[in-house]
PDB file of C-alpha atoms in Angstrom:
ATOM      1  CA  MET A 115      19.306 -66.178 -31.615  1.00 51.00           C
ATOM      2  CA  TRP A 116      17.639 -66.122 -28.213  1.00 52.00           C
ATOM      3  CA  LYS A 117      20.787 -64.579 -26.714  1.00 52.00           C
ATOM      4  CA  ALA A 118      20.557 -61.711 -29.223  1.00 56.00           C
ATOM      5  CA  ALA A 119      16.894 -61.174 -28.319  1.00 52.00           C
ATOM      6  CA  ILE A 120      17.686 -61.113 -24.593  1.00 52.00           C
ATOM      7  CA  SER A 121      20.467 -58.569 -25.115  1.00 60.00           C
ATOM      8  CA  THR A 122      18.123 -56.385 -27.184  1.00 57.00           C
ATOM      9  CA  VAL A 123      15.415 -56.459 -24.506  1.00 50.00           C
ATOM     10  CA  THR A 124      17.969 -55.766 -21.776  1.00 56.00           C
ATOM     11  CA  SER A 125      19.366 -52.735 -23.602  1.00 58.00           C
ATOM     12  CA  THR A 126      15.835 -51.447 -24.212  1.00 56.00           C
ATOM     13  CA  LEU A 127      14.940 -51.765 -20.522  1.00 51.00           C
ATOM     14  CA  LYS A 128      18.123 -49.977 -19.543  1.00 53.00           C
ATOM     15  CA  THR A 129      17.309 -47.137 -21.924  1.00 53.00           C
ATOM     16  CA  GLN A 130      13.747 -46.818 -20.622  1.00 52.00           C
ATOM     17  CA  SER A 131      14.860 -46.956 -16.999  1.00 49.00           C
ATOM     18  CA  THR A 132      17.377 -44.211 -17.688  1.00 50.00           C
ATOM     19  CA  LEU A 133      14.753 -42.004 -19.302  1.00 50.00           C
ATOM     20  CA  LEU A 134      12.217 -42.554 -16.525  1.00 50.00           C
ATOM     21  CA  THR A 135      14.612 -42.106 -13.616  1.00 56.00           C
ATOM     22  CA  ALA A 136      13.726 -39.053 -11.504  1.00 54.00           C
ATOM     23  CA  THR A 137      16.516 -36.761 -10.468  1.00 56.00           C
ATOM     24  CA  ASP A 138      16.674 -34.470  -7.453  1.00 60.00           C
ATOM     25  CA  LEU A 139      19.270 -32.112  -8.872  1.00 59.00           C
ATOM     26  CA  VAL A 140      18.671 -28.409  -8.260  1.00 57.00           C
ATOM     27  CA  TYR A 141      20.471 -26.166 -10.701  1.00 59.00           C
ATOM     28  CA  GLN A 142      19.520 -22.902  -8.981  1.00 57.00           C
ATOM     29  CA  GLN A 143      22.414 -20.948  -7.581  1.00 57.00           C
ATOM     30  CA  ALA A 144      22.527 -20.792  -3.782  1.00 61.00           C
ATOM     31  CA  ARG A 145      23.468 -17.382  -2.398  1.00 63.00           C
ATOM     32  CA  THR A 146      25.431 -18.716   0.554  1.00 72.00           C
ATOM     33  CA  THR A 147      28.967 -17.641  -0.266  1.00 81.00           C
ATOM     34  CA  TYR A 148      31.278 -16.964   2.660  1.00 85.00           C
ATOM     35  CA  VAL A 149      34.768 -15.472   2.454  1.00 89.00           C
ATOM     36  CA  LEU A 150      36.923 -16.803   5.301  1.00 92.00           C
ATOM     37  CA  LYS A 151      40.490 -16.533   6.530  1.00 94.00           C
ATOM     38  CA  ARG A 152      42.470 -18.658   8.940  1.00 93.00           C
ATOM     39  CA  LYS A 153      42.819 -17.210  12.394  1.00 94.00           C
ATOM     40  CA  TYR A 154      46.198 -18.938  12.787  1.00 94.00           C
ATOM     41  CA  PRO A 155      48.166 -18.915   9.498  1.00 92.00           C
ATOM     42  CA  VAL A 156      49.821 -22.149   8.394  1.00 91.00           C
ATOM     43  CA  LEU A 157      53.629 -22.028   8.348  1.00 88.00           C
ATOM     44  CA  LEU A 158      55.409 -22.727   5.078  1.00 88.00           C
ATOM     45  CA  ASN A 159      57.041 -26.115   4.565  1.00 87.00           C
ATOM     46  CA  LYS A 160      60.736 -26.402   3.901  1.00 88.00           C
ATOM     47  CA  LYS A 161      61.716 -27.312   0.393  1.00 88.00           C
ATOM     48  CA  GLY A 162      62.156 -31.053  -0.044  1.00 87.00           C
ATOM     49  CA  HIS A 163      60.558 -31.909   3.294  1.00 88.00           C
ATOM     50  CA  PRO A 164      57.187 -33.630   3.674  1.00 89.00           C
ATOM     51  CA  LYS A 165      54.166 -31.503   4.458  1.00 88.00           C
ATOM     52  CA  LYS A 166      53.360 -31.070   8.097  1.00 88.00           C
ATOM     53  CA  PRO A 167      49.874 -32.123   9.156  1.00 90.00           C
ATOM     54  CA  LEU A 168      47.513 -29.330  10.101  1.00 90.00           C
ATOM     55  CA  ARG A 169      46.696 -28.883  13.742  1.00 92.00           C
ATOM     56  CA  SER A 170      43.298 -28.158  15.259  1.00 93.00           C
ATOM     57  CA  LYS A 171      43.928 -24.437  15.510  1.00 93.00           C
ATOM     58  CA  HIS A 172      44.473 -24.275  11.753  1.00 93.00           C
ATOM     59  CA  TYR A 173      40.785 -25.132  11.240  1.00 94.00           C
ATOM     60  CA  VAL A 174      39.625 -22.031  13.103  1.00 95.00           C
ATOM     61  CA  TYR A 175      38.355 -19.446  10.605  1.00 95.00           C
ATOM     62  CA  GLU A 176      37.205 -15.836  10.772  1.00 94.00           C
ATOM     63  CA  VAL A 177      34.446 -14.509   8.546  1.00 91.00           C
ATOM     64  CA  VAL A 178      35.672 -11.812   6.180  1.00 91.00           C
ATOM     65  CA  ARG A 179      32.544 -11.465   4.064  1.00 87.00           C
ATOM     66  CA  ASN A 180      29.060 -12.974   4.198  1.00 84.00           C
ATOM     67  CA  THR A 181      27.261 -12.416   0.912  1.00 78.00           C
ATOM     68  CA  HIS A 182      24.028 -13.869   2.286  1.00 78.00           C
ATOM     69  CA  HIS A 183      23.391 -10.784   4.428  1.00 77.00           C
ATOM     70  CA  GLU A 184      24.678  -8.153   2.028  1.00 77.00           C
ATOM     71  CA  PRO A 185      22.050  -5.743   0.665  1.00 80.00           C
ATOM     72  CA  GLN A 186      21.152  -6.440  -2.925  1.00 80.00           C
ATOM     73  CA  SER A 187      21.831  -3.723  -5.442  1.00 87.00           C
ATOM     74  CA  ASN A 188      18.995  -1.921  -7.205  1.00 91.00           C
ATOM     75  CA  ILE A 189      17.712  -3.151 -10.531  1.00 91.00           C
ATOM     76  CA  GLU A 190      16.584  -1.097 -13.504  1.00 93.00           C
ATOM     77  CA  VAL A 191      13.177  -1.548 -15.115  1.00 93.00           C
ATOM     78  CA  VAL A 192      11.323   0.132 -17.975  1.00 92.00           C
ATOM     79  CA  LEU A 193       7.853   1.446 -17.166  1.00 90.00           C
ATOM     80  CA  THR A 194       5.001   0.247 -19.377  1.00 88.00           C
ATOM     81  CA  SER A 195       2.491   2.793 -18.039  1.00 85.00           C
ATOM     82  CA  VAL A 196       2.398   5.977 -16.009  1.00 81.00           C
ATOM     83  CA  VAL A 197       3.324   5.241 -12.377  1.00 84.00           C
ATOM     84  CA  GLU A 198       2.775   7.968  -9.810  1.00 78.00           C
ATOM     85  CA  GLY A 199       6.000   8.999  -8.171  1.00 78.00           C
ATOM     86  CA  LEU A 200       8.215   7.151 -10.675  1.00 85.00           C
ATOM     87  CA  GLY A 201       7.702   8.325 -14.235  1.00 82.00           C
ATOM     88  CA  ASN A 202       5.982   7.970 -17.590  1.00 82.00           C
ATOM     89  CA  VAL A 203       5.840   5.200 -20.166  1.00 85.00           C
ATOM     90  CA  GLY A 204       9.303   4.256 -21.430  1.00 85.00           C
ATOM     91  CA  ASP A 205      11.209   5.779 -18.507  1.00 86.00           C
ATOM     92  CA  LYS A 206      13.986   3.652 -17.024  1.00 90.00           C
ATOM     93  CA  VAL A 207      13.983   3.743 -13.228  1.00 90.00           C
ATOM     94  CA  SER A 208      16.191   2.103 -10.606  1.00 92.00           C
ATOM     95  CA  LEU A 209      14.447   0.495  -7.621  1.00 91.00           C
ATOM     96  CA  LYS A 210      15.048  -1.960  -4.836  1.00 92.00           C
ATOM     97  CA  VAL A 211      14.615  -5.588  -5.837  1.00 89.00           C
ATOM     98  CA  ASN A 212      11.525  -6.344  -3.740  1.00 89.00           C
ATOM     99  CA  LYS A 213       9.709  -3.176  -4.771  1.00 90.00           C
ATOM    100  CA  ALA A 214      10.508  -3.714  -8.443  1.00 91.00           C
ATOM    101  CA  TYR A 215       9.317  -7.330  -8.408  1.00 91.00           C
ATOM    102  CA  ASN A 216       6.200  -6.992  -6.235  1.00 92.00           C
ATOM    103  CA  ASN A 217       4.891  -3.594  -7.336  1.00 90.00           C
ATOM    104  CA  LEU A 218       5.981  -3.301 -10.968  1.00 91.00           C
ATOM    105  CA  LEU A 219       7.123  -6.502 -12.664  1.00 91.00           C
ATOM    106  CA  LEU A 220       4.441  -8.813 -11.249  1.00 91.00           C
ATOM    107  CA  THR A 221       1.674  -6.292 -11.919  1.00 90.00           C
ATOM    108  CA  GLY A 222       2.816  -5.625 -15.488  1.00 90.00           C
ATOM    109  CA  LEU A 223       3.656  -1.976 -14.860  1.00 90.00           C
ATOM    110  CA  ALA A 224       7.285  -2.517 -15.889  1.00 92.00           C
ATOM    111  CA  VAL A 225       9.537  -4.900 -17.826  1.00 93.00           C
ATOM    112  CA  TYR A 226      13.222  -5.704 -17.850  1.00 93.00           C
ATOM    113  CA  PRO A 227      15.378  -3.187 -19.782  1.00 91.00           C
ATOM    114  CA  THR A 228      16.248  -5.258 -22.835  1.00 90.00           C
ATOM    115  CA  PRO A 229      17.033  -3.403 -26.083  1.00 90.00           C
ATOM    116  CA  GLU A 230      13.728  -4.600 -27.550  1.00 91.00           C
ATOM    117  CA  ASN A 231      11.682  -3.409 -24.566  1.00 89.00           C
ATOM    118  CA  GLU A 232      13.457  -0.059 -24.437  1.00 88.00           C
ATOM    119  CA  ALA A 233      12.764   0.603 -28.125  1.00 88.00           C
ATOM    120  CA  LYS A 234       9.158  -0.615 -27.849  1.00 87.00           C
ATOM    121  CA  TYR A 235       8.106   1.482 -24.878  1.00 85.00           C
ATOM    122  CA  LYS A 236      10.151   4.491 -25.872  1.00 81.00           C
ATOM    123  CA  SER A 237       8.080   4.779 -29.040  1.00 77.00           C
ATOM    124  CA  ALA A 238       4.901   4.123 -27.044  1.00 73.00           C
ATOM    125  CA  GLY A 239       5.787   6.890 -24.615  1.00 63.00           C
ATOM    126  CA  GLN A 240       6.011   9.404 -27.470  1.00 66.00           C
ATOM    127  CA  SER A 241       2.353   8.952 -28.412  1.00 65.00           C
ATOM    128  CA  LYS A 242       0.371  12.204 -28.323  1.00 56.00           C
ATOM    129  CA  ASP A 243      -2.753  10.504 -26.963  1.00 60.00           C
ATOM    130  CA  LEU A 244      -0.918   9.206 -23.896  1.00 63.00           C
ATOM    131  CA  LEU A 245      -1.264  11.062 -20.602  1.00 70.00           C
ATOM    132  CA  LYS A 246       2.185  12.202 -19.536  1.00 74.00           C
ATOM    133  CA  TYR A 247       3.213  14.106 -16.446  1.00 78.00           C
ATOM    134  CA  SER A 248       5.891  16.758 -16.437  1.00 80.00           C
ATOM    135  CA  SER A 249       7.912  14.996 -13.716  1.00 81.00           C
ATOM    136  CA  PRO A 250       7.809  11.759 -11.687  1.00 78.00           C
ATOM    137  CA  SER A 251       6.401  13.601  -8.659  1.00 82.00           C
ATOM    138  CA  ALA A 252       3.859  15.712 -10.560  1.00 85.00           C
ATOM    139  CA  ALA A 253       1.005  13.230 -10.099  1.00 82.00           C
ATOM    140  CA  ASN A 254       1.546  13.014  -6.344  1.00 84.00           C
ATOM    141  CA  THR A 255       1.768  16.801  -6.127  1.00 89.00           C
ATOM    142  CA  VAL A 256      -1.525  17.228  -7.983  1.00 90.00           C
ATOM    143  CA  GLN A 257      -3.247  14.745  -5.700  1.00 87.00           C
ATOM    144  CA  SER A 258      -1.816  16.350  -2.565  1.00 89.00           C
ATOM    145  CA  LEU A 259      -2.779  19.905  -3.534  1.00 92.00           C
ATOM    146  CA  SER A 260      -6.271  18.940  -4.675  1.00 91.00           C
ATOM    147  CA  ARG A 261      -7.107  17.533  -1.219  1.00 91.00           C
ATOM    148  CA  MET A 262      -5.578  20.235   0.961  1.00 91.00           C
ATOM    149  CA  MET A 263      -7.280  23.231   2.544  1.00 91.00           C
ATOM    150  CA  LEU A 264      -5.006  26.265   2.461  1.00 93.00           C
ATOM    151  CA  SER A 265      -5.449  28.694   5.342  1.00 93.00           C
ATOM    152  CA  VAL A 266      -5.037  32.284   4.094  1.00 95.00           C
ATOM    153  CA  VAL A 267      -4.501  34.598   7.080  1.00 94.00           C
ATOM    154  CA  MET A 268      -5.047  38.334   6.440  1.00 95.00           C
ATOM    155  CA  ASN A 269      -4.740  41.406   8.644  1.00 93.00           C
ATOM    156  CA  LYS A 270      -7.782  42.504  10.622  1.00 92.00           C
ATOM    157  CA  GLU A 271      -6.977  46.251  10.658  1.00 91.00           C
ATOM    158  CA  THR A 272      -5.014  47.054   7.482  1.00 92.00           C
ATOM    159  CA  PRO A 273      -6.927  47.136   4.155  1.00 95.00           C
ATOM    160  CA  TRP A 274      -5.880  44.440   1.702  1.00 95.00           C
ATOM    161  CA  THR A 275      -6.801  42.687  -1.530  1.00 96.00           C
ATOM    162  CA  ILE A 276      -5.869  39.062  -2.178  1.00 95.00           C
ATOM    163  CA  LYS A 277      -2.819  38.845  -4.468  1.00 95.00           C
ATOM    164  CA  PRO A 278      -0.737  35.870  -5.659  1.00 96.00           C
ATOM    165  CA  TRP A 279       2.002  36.686  -3.149  1.00 96.00           C
ATOM    166  CA  HIS A 280      -0.487  36.243  -0.294  1.00 96.00           C
ATOM    167  CA  ILE A 281      -1.202  32.734  -1.560  1.00 96.00           C
ATOM    168  CA  LYS A 282       2.526  32.092  -1.992  1.00 96.00           C
ATOM    169  CA  ALA A 283       3.169  33.038   1.650  1.00 96.00           C
ATOM    170  CA  SER A 284       0.319  30.782   2.799  1.00 95.00           C
ATOM    171  CA  PHE A 285       1.760  27.863   0.835  1.00 95.00           C
ATOM    172  CA  ARG A 286       5.179  28.497   2.347  1.00 95.00           C
ATOM    173  CA  LYS A 287       3.692  28.174   5.840  1.00 94.00           C
ATOM    174  CA  CYS A 288       2.461  24.701   4.842  1.00 91.00           C
ATOM    175  CA  GLY A 289       5.848  23.638   3.483  1.00 91.00           C
ATOM    176  CA  TYR A 290       5.149  24.195  -0.235  1.00 93.00           C
ATOM    177  CA  PHE A 291       7.245  26.523  -2.382  1.00 94.00           C
ATOM    178  CA  VAL A 292       5.002  27.854  -5.142  1.00 94.00           C
ATOM    179  CA  PRO A 293       6.211  30.735  -7.364  1.00 94.00           C
ATOM    180  CA  GLU A 294       3.828  33.639  -7.898  1.00 94.00           C
ATOM    181  CA  GLU A 295       3.672  33.100 -11.654  1.00 95.00           C
ATOM    182  CA  ALA A 296       2.271  29.607 -11.029  1.00 95.00           C
ATOM    183  CA  ILE A 297      -0.666  30.930  -8.960  1.00 96.00           C
ATOM    184  CA  THR A 298      -3.898  32.098 -10.596  1.00 95.00           C
ATOM    185  CA  ILE A 299      -6.329  33.898  -8.295  1.00 95.00           C
ATOM    186  CA  PRO A 300     -10.050  34.458  -9.022  1.00 94.00           C
ATOM    187  CA  GLY A 301     -10.919  37.248 -11.442  1.00 92.00           C
ATOM    188  CA  THR A 302     -13.227  38.880  -8.909  1.00 94.00           C
ATOM    189  CA  PRO A 303     -11.166  40.771  -6.302  1.00 94.00           C
ATOM    190  CA  ILE A 304     -11.422  39.647  -2.682  1.00 95.00           C
ATOM    191  CA  SER A 305     -10.819  42.630  -0.391  1.00 94.00           C
ATOM    192  CA  GLY A 306     -10.965  43.269   3.314  1.00 89.00           C
ATOM    193  CA  PRO A 307     -10.864  43.340   6.198  1.00 93.00           C
ATOM    194  CA  ASN A 308     -14.433  42.068   6.086  1.00 93.00           C
ATOM    195  CA  MET A 309     -15.711  39.931   8.926  1.00 92.00           C
ATOM    196  CA  ASP A 310     -18.507  38.662   6.700  1.00 93.00           C
ATOM    197  CA  LEU A 311     -15.807  36.723   4.811  1.00 93.00           C
ATOM    198  CA  GLU A 312     -14.311  35.143   7.936  1.00 93.00           C
ATOM    199  CA  GLY A 313     -14.057  31.364   7.611  1.00 91.00           C
ATOM    200  CA  LYS A 314     -15.397  31.291   4.044  1.00 94.00           C
ATOM    201  CA  GLU A 315     -13.734  29.620   1.076  1.00 95.00           C
ATOM    202  CA  PHE A 316     -12.454  30.409  -2.378  1.00 96.00           C
ATOM    203  CA  ALA A 317     -10.346  28.520  -4.913  1.00 96.00           C
ATOM    204  CA  VAL A 318      -7.071  29.280  -6.661  1.00 96.00           C
ATOM    205  CA  THR A 319      -5.374  27.456  -9.525  1.00 96.00           C
ATOM    206  CA  VAL A 320      -1.772  26.253  -9.315  1.00 96.00           C
ATOM    207  CA  THR A 321       0.183  25.345 -12.454  1.00 95.00           C
ATOM    208  CA  ILE A 322       2.870  22.687 -11.959  1.00 93.00           C
ATOM    209  CA  ASN A 323       5.886  22.851 -14.299  1.00 90.00           C
ATOM    210  CA  LYS A 324       3.803  24.923 -16.760  1.00 89.00           C
ATOM    211  CA  GLN A 325       1.749  21.832 -17.578  1.00 89.00           C
ATOM    212  CA  GLU A 326      -0.512  20.339 -14.896  1.00 89.00           C
ATOM    213  CA  LYS A 327      -3.203  22.540 -13.356  1.00 93.00           C
ATOM    214  CA  VAL A 328      -4.873  21.867 -10.012  1.00 94.00           C
ATOM    215  CA  ASN A 329      -7.504  23.780  -8.048  1.00 95.00           C
ATOM    216  CA  VAL A 330      -6.699  24.389  -4.375  1.00 95.00           C
ATOM    217  CA  ARG A 331      -9.317  25.108  -1.716  1.00 94.00           C
ATOM    218  CA  CYS A 332      -8.524  28.188   0.414  1.00 95.00           C
ATOM    219  CA  ARG A 333     -10.165  29.416   3.609  1.00 94.00           C
ATOM    220  CA  LEU A 334      -9.911  33.045   4.726  1.00 95.00           C
ATOM    221  CA  HIS A 335      -9.055  34.039   8.302  1.00 94.00           C
ATOM    222  CA  HIS A 336      -8.495  37.414   9.964  1.00 94.00           C
ATOM    223  CA  TRP A 337      -5.637  38.027  12.377  1.00 92.00           C
ATOM    224  CA  SER A 338      -4.717  41.016  14.514  1.00 91.00           C
ATOM    225  CA  THR A 339      -1.452  42.133  16.055  1.00 88.00           C
ATOM    226  CA  GLU A 340      -3.414  43.224  19.114  1.00 89.00           C
ATOM    227  CA  VAL A 341      -3.999  40.262  21.388  1.00 89.00           C
ATOM    228  CA  ALA A 342      -7.277  41.675  22.677  1.00 86.00           C
ATOM    229  CA  SER A 343      -8.628  42.096  19.133  1.00 88.00           C
ATOM    230  CA  ARG A 344      -7.857  38.604  17.938  1.00 90.00           C
ATOM    231  CA  LEU A 345     -10.696  36.257  17.096  1.00 91.00           C
ATOM    232  CA  PRO A 346     -11.191  33.200  19.311  1.00 90.00           C
ATOM    233  CA  TYR A 347      -9.364  30.103  18.175  1.00 87.00           C
ATOM    234  CA  VAL A 348     -11.527  27.525  16.398  1.00 87.00           C
ATOM    235  CA  PRO A 349     -10.058  24.003  16.712  1.00 87.00           C
ATOM    236  CA  GLU A 350     -10.126  21.853  13.583  1.00 86.00           C
ATOM    237  CA  PHE A 351     -11.788  24.580  11.550  1.00 85.00           C
ATOM    238  CA  TRP A 352     -11.246  22.581   8.364  1.00 85.00           C
ATOM    239  CA  LYS A 353     -13.904  20.105   9.480  1.00 86.00           C
ATOM    240  CA  ILE A 354     -16.638  22.752   9.654  1.00 88.00           C
ATOM    241  CA  PRO A 355     -18.648  23.270   6.427  1.00 89.00           C
ATOM    242  CA  THR A 356     -18.818  26.827   5.141  1.00 91.00           C
ATOM    243  CA  GLU A 357     -19.874  28.911   2.146  1.00 93.00           C
ATOM    244  CA  SER A 358     -18.077  30.226  -0.896  1.00 94.00           C
ATOM    245  CA  ILE A 359     -16.906  33.835  -0.940  1.00 95.00           C
ATOM    246  CA  LEU A 360     -17.565  34.118  -4.676  1.00 94.00           C
ATOM    247  CA  PRO A 361     -20.917  32.816  -5.987  1.00 93.00           C
ATOM    248  CA  GLU A 362     -19.329  31.819  -9.306  1.00 94.00           C
ATOM    249  CA  GLN A 363     -17.022  29.396  -7.475  1.00 94.00           C
ATOM    250  CA  ALA A 364     -19.742  27.651  -5.463  1.00 93.00           C
ATOM    251  CA  SER A 365     -20.178  24.822  -7.975  1.00 93.00           C
ATOM    252  CA  LEU A 366     -16.393  24.421  -8.332  1.00 93.00           C
ATOM    253  CA  LEU A 367     -15.888  24.091  -4.581  1.00 92.00           C
ATOM    254  CA  GLU A 368     -18.655  21.494  -4.411  1.00 92.00           C
ATOM    255  CA  THR A 369     -16.927  19.317  -7.012  1.00 91.00           C
ATOM    256  CA  MET A 370     -13.483  19.581  -5.410  1.00 90.00           C
ATOM    257  CA  PRO A 371     -12.372  16.720  -3.120  1.00 86.00           C
ATOM    258  CA  LYS A 372     -13.248  17.070   0.546  1.00 77.00           C
ATOM    259  CA  LYS A 373     -11.819  15.427   3.621  1.00 62.00           C
ATOM    260  CA  LYS A 374     -13.730  12.465   5.019  1.00 55.00           C
ATOM    261  CA  THR A 375     -13.767  14.104   8.452  1.00 53.00           C
ATOM    262  CA  MET A 376     -15.950  16.982   7.239  1.00 48.00           C
ATOM    263  CA  ILE A 377     -18.860  17.595   9.637  1.00 45.00           C
ATOM    264  CA  LYS A 378     -22.272  17.502   7.991  1.00 48.00           C
ATOM    265  CA  LYS A 379     -24.619  20.462   8.292  1.00 48.00           C
ATOM    266  CA  GLN A 380     -27.608  19.945  10.575  1.00 45.00           C
TER     267      GLN A 380
END
């Protein structure tokens, strides 16, 4: 009887010790795969003869492929909100691994593209109350145009009136291609040459992809083909405060973003 009791206690202790034993096993895959080849190939053995032992030179290898240093491929994620420069809600974008993890997945701006997530955020992206941009770069374009000061250079001798193509040419000088039909100039004509308008501002409206509208600050300058008639160069003119050409646009220009380097009036 006492032998049966001892065996029962022993089996119980063994079971408990097995359950409480800590293990140091790591089941995570290690990305340290190397593809090698022998520098000195091993000769084939003759049939029926014993295998020849390998020599020292047969243990010299050359690296064919090192997966540890290979660039990782991009991953696809589904956006859960509007991300400037990437897209709208429900859009599937492909990004580098670090950028996708650190900037989107960890912050909750994107999820993995499972069938459930794709269906969920695709329906959410079709909501009428949701702010949607016409293209992934539309938000960045709006922000860039709203903070720029466009220099509009007009002739000092020849009569002129500001037209959309003048604004288009000024944008092209700054590296922006804006079609004329996307430019809306003020209703009040601005004509010259008029030196009273030199260095003053007005605003135009640019429509992006027939959807987003942004007001752009413009500053008027006069230029002459005659070197002697040209106005003196003003360095960093965009830092100098000025007035509005049109009184009806004064309040609009005050509300538009300004550069932090703007010099205050004294």
